[in-house]
Structure formats: structure tokens, C-alpha cells
Tab-separated table of C-alpha atoms in Angstrom:
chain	number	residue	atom	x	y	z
A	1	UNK	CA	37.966	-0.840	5.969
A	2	UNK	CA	36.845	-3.948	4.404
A	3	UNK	CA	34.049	-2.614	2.344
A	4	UNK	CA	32.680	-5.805	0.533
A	5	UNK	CA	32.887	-8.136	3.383
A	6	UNK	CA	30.650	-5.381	5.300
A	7	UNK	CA	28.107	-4.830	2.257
A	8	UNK	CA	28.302	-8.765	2.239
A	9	UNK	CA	27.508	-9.358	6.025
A	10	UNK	CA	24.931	-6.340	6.217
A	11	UNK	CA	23.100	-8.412	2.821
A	12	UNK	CA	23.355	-11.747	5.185
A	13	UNK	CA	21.710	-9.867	7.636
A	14	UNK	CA	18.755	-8.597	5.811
A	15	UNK	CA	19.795	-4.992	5.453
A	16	UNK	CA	19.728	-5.094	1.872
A	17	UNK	CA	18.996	-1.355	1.629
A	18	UNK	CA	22.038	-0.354	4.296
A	19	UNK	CA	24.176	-2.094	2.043
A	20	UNK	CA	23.297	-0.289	-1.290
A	21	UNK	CA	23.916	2.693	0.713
A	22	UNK	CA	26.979	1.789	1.732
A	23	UNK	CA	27.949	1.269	-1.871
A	24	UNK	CA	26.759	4.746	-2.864
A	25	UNK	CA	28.524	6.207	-0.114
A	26	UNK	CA	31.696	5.124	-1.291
A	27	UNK	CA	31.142	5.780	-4.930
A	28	UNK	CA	30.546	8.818	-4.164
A	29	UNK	CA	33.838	9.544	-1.889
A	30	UNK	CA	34.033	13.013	-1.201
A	31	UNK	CA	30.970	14.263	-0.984
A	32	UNK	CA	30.224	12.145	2.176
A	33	UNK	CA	33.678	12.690	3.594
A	34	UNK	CA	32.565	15.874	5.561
A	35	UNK	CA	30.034	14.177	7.722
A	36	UNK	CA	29.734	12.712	10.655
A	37	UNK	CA	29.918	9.293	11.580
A	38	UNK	CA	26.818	9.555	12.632
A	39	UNK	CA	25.133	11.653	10.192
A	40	UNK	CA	26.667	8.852	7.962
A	41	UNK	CA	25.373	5.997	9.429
A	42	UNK	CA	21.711	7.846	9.826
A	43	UNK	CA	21.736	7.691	6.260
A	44	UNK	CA	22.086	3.920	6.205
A	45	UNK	CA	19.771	3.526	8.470
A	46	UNK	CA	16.901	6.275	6.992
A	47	UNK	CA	17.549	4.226	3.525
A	48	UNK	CA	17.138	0.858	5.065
A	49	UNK	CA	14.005	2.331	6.857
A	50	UNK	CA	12.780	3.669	3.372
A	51	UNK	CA	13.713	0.527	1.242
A	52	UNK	CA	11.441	-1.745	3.908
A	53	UNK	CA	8.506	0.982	4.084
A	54	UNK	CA	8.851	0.428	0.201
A	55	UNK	CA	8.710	-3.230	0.679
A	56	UNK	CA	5.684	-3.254	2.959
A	57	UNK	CA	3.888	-0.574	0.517
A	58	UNK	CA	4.309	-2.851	-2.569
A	59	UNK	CA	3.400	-5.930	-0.537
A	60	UNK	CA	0.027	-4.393	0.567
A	61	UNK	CA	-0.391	-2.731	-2.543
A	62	UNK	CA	-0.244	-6.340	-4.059
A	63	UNK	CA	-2.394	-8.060	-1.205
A	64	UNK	CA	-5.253	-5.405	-1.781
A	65	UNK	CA	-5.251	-6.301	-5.839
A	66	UNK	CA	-6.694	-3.238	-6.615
A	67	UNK	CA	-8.336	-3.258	-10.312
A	68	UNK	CA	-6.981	0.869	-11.621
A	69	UNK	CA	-3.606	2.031	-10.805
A	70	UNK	CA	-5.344	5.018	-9.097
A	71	UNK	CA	-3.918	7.783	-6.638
A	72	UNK	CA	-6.125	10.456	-4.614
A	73	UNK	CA	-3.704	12.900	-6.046
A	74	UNK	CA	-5.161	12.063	-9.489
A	75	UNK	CA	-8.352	12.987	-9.379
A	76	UNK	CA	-9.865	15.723	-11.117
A	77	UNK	CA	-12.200	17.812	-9.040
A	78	UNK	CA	-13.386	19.918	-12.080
A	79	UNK	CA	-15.163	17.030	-13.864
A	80	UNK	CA	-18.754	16.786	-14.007
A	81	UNK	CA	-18.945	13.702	-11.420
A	82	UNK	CA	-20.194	16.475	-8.492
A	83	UNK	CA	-17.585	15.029	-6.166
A	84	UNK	CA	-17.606	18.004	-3.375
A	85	UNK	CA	-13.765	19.091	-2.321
A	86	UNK	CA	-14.411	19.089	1.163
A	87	UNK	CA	-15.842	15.368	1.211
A	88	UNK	CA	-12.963	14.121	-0.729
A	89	UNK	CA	-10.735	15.577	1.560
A	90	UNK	CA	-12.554	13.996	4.199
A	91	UNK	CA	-12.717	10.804	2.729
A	92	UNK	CA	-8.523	11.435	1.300
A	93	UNK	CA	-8.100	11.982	5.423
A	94	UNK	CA	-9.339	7.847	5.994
A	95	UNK	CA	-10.392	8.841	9.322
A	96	UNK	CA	-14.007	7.059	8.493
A	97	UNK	CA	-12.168	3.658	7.835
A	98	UNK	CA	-10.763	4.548	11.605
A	99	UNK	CA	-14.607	4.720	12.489
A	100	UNK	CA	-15.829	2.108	10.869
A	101	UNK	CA	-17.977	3.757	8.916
A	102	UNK	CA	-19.062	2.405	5.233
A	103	UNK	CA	-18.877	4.289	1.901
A	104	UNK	CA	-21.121	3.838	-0.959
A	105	UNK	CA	-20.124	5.503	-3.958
A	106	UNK	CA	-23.424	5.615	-6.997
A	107	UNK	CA	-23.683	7.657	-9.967
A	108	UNK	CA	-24.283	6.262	-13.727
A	109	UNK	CA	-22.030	3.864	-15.604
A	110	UNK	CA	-18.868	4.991	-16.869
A	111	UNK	CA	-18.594	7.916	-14.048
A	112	UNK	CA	-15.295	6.680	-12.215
A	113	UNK	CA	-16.432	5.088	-9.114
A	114	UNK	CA	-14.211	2.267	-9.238
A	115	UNK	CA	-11.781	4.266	-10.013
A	116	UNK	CA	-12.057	6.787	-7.515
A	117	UNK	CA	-12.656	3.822	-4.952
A	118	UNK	CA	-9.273	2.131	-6.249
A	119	UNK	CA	-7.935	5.762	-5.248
A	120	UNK	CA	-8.895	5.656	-2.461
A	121	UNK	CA	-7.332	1.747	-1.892
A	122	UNK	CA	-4.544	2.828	-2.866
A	123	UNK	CA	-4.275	5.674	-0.281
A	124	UNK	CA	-4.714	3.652	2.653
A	125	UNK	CA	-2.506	1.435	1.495
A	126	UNK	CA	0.065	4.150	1.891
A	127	UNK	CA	-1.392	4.779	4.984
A	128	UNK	CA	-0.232	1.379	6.323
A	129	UNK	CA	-4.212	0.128	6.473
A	130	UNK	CA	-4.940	-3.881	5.302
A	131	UNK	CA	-7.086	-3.041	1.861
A	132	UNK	CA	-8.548	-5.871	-0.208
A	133	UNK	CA	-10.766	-4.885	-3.426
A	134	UNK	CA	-13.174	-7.399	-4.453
A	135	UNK	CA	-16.026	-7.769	-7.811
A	136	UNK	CA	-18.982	-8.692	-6.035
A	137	UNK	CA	-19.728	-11.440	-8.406
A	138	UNK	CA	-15.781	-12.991	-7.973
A	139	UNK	CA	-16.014	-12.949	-4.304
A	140	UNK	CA	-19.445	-15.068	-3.928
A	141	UNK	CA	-18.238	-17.215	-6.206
A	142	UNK	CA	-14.450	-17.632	-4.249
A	143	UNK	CA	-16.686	-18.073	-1.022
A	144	UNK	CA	-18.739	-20.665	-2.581
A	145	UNK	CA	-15.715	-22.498	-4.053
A	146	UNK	CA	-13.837	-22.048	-0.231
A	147	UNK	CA	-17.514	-23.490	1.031
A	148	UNK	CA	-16.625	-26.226	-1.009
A	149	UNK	CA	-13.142	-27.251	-0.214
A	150	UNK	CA	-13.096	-26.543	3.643
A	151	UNK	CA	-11.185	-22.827	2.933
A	152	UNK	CA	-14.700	-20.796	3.895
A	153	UNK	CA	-13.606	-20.218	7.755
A	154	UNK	CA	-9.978	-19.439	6.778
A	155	UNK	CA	-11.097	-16.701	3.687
A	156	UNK	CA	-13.540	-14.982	5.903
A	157	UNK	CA	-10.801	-14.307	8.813
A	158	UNK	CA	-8.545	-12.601	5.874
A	159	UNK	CA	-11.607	-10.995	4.828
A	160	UNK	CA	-12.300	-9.867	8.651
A	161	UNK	CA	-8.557	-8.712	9.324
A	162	UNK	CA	-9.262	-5.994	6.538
A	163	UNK	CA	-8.944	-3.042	7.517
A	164	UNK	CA	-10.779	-1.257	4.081
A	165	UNK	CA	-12.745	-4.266	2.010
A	166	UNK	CA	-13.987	-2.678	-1.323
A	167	UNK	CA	-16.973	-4.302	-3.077
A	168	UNK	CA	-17.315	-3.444	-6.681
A	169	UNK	CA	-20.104	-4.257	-9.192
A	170	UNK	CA	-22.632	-4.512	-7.157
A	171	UNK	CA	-24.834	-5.003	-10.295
A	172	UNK	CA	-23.061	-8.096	-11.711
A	173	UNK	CA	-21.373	-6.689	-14.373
């Protein structure tokens, strides 16, 4: 078989992530030997799947600009910020962005809550949702500025498409 012409053509193709697989499969010789055609070429096609559900993850992740690095799995029930498990879990399950419903988060400076919203950003980015994290202060100021140069219609459809919009700072800080 004509190996590089195939990890070439699959490349040319856009299935960059077959082809690395392809690669690895040969590298690896024997150990892939025993299988299947087609339990071989499922594992081209599960990493291609994989390396494009990467893609997608990192491009939303990006889009949504979250301000902390956050996960869900990172946060520390046993800290004083009276978080209750079971409404975490809820709100970890995104089934209210599904609703519609709205979230406030308050407590005193310095608790976490733009962390734990960035968290929670970040997990519905992983749950394929359209997430865009904005300062309050930033975002009149980008609308004003979009008034200004004829953008205002076309920033408030990508602020519509959103599936989770958080608004930080309320306070102007």
C-alpha cells in the first residue's frame, strides 16, 4: 500500500486527524495487525471524529472569550461561598439554559462569582451550547461604538444567536 500518497490525499481532503492515525497505525505495526479492517478503519474514523469535536470545542471555547480558565469540575464545594451541591448540580446539568431561564449569581467581592460563572461557560461550551462572556461596562461601550459605525444590528444578532450570554460586573468595576 502506498502509505504517504494516502496520508497525503486523506490531508487534501480535510481528514487531517484520519491521517495522523494512519501514521500511528503503521508505526505501531503489530499491535494493529490483529484487527479487523474494520475495527481499523473505526479507529480512523473515531479519531477524525475526536480531532474535529476538539476543533469545534476550542473554536467555541475561543468565541465565548471567557475571562478564568474555569471547569465545573474545579470547584470546591467545601468553601465558605454557601454554594448548595444539589443547585450546582442543577445548574452543572445546563438544563435552565435549555429553558431559558436567567442566573444571577451575588455574594461580596472577591467570592468567585466570575469564576464560578466562567465554569459554568466553559461547561456548556463542552456541551456544544454558543457561550459569549461579556464586562458589562465593555459591552455598552462595543454597542455604542457598533451604534456608531453601522455594526449595532449585526452585534446584536451574534449577541441573540447565544445560546448562554454572561454579563459580568454589573457594578462597573
Amino acid at each position: 500500500m502506498l502509505t504517504h500518497p494516502t496520508c497525503d490525499r486523506l490531508e487534501a481532503i480535510g481528514l487531517s486527524g484520519m491521517a495522523q492515525a494512519l501514521h500511528e497505525q503503521r508505526r505501531a505495526g503489530a499491535m494493529f495487525e490483529s484487527l479487523s479492517f474494520e475495527e481499523r478503519l473505526g479507529l480512523l474514523v473515531d479519531r477524525e471524529a475526536a480531532e474535529r469535536d476538539a476543533k469545534r470545542l476550542a473554536t467555541r471555547l475561543r468565541f465565548a472569550a471567557l475571562r478564568h480558565a474555569a471547569c465545573v469540575e474545579d470547584i470546591d464545594m467545601r468553601s465558605p461561598r454557601g454554594i448548595d451541591a444539589g443547585v450546582m448540580a442543577h445548574l452543572i446539568d445546563g438544563g435552565w439554559i435549555n429553558r431559558h431561564e436567567n442566573l444571577l449569581i451575588t455574594g461580596p467581592t472577591g467570592l468567585g462569582k466570575s469564576w464560578i460563572a466562567c465554569a459554568l461557560g466553559n461547561k456548556a461550551c463542552r456541551d456544544d451550547r454558543r457561550v459569549v462572556y461579556h464586562r458589562v461596562p465593555r459591552l455598552f461601550q462595543m454597542l455604542a461604538i457598533a451604534r456608531g459605525d453601522g455594526r449595532h444590528a449585526r452585534v446584536l444578532k451574534a449577541i441573540e444567536r447565544t445560546e448562554l450570554l454572561i454579563l459580568d460586573d454589573w457594578g462597573g468595576g
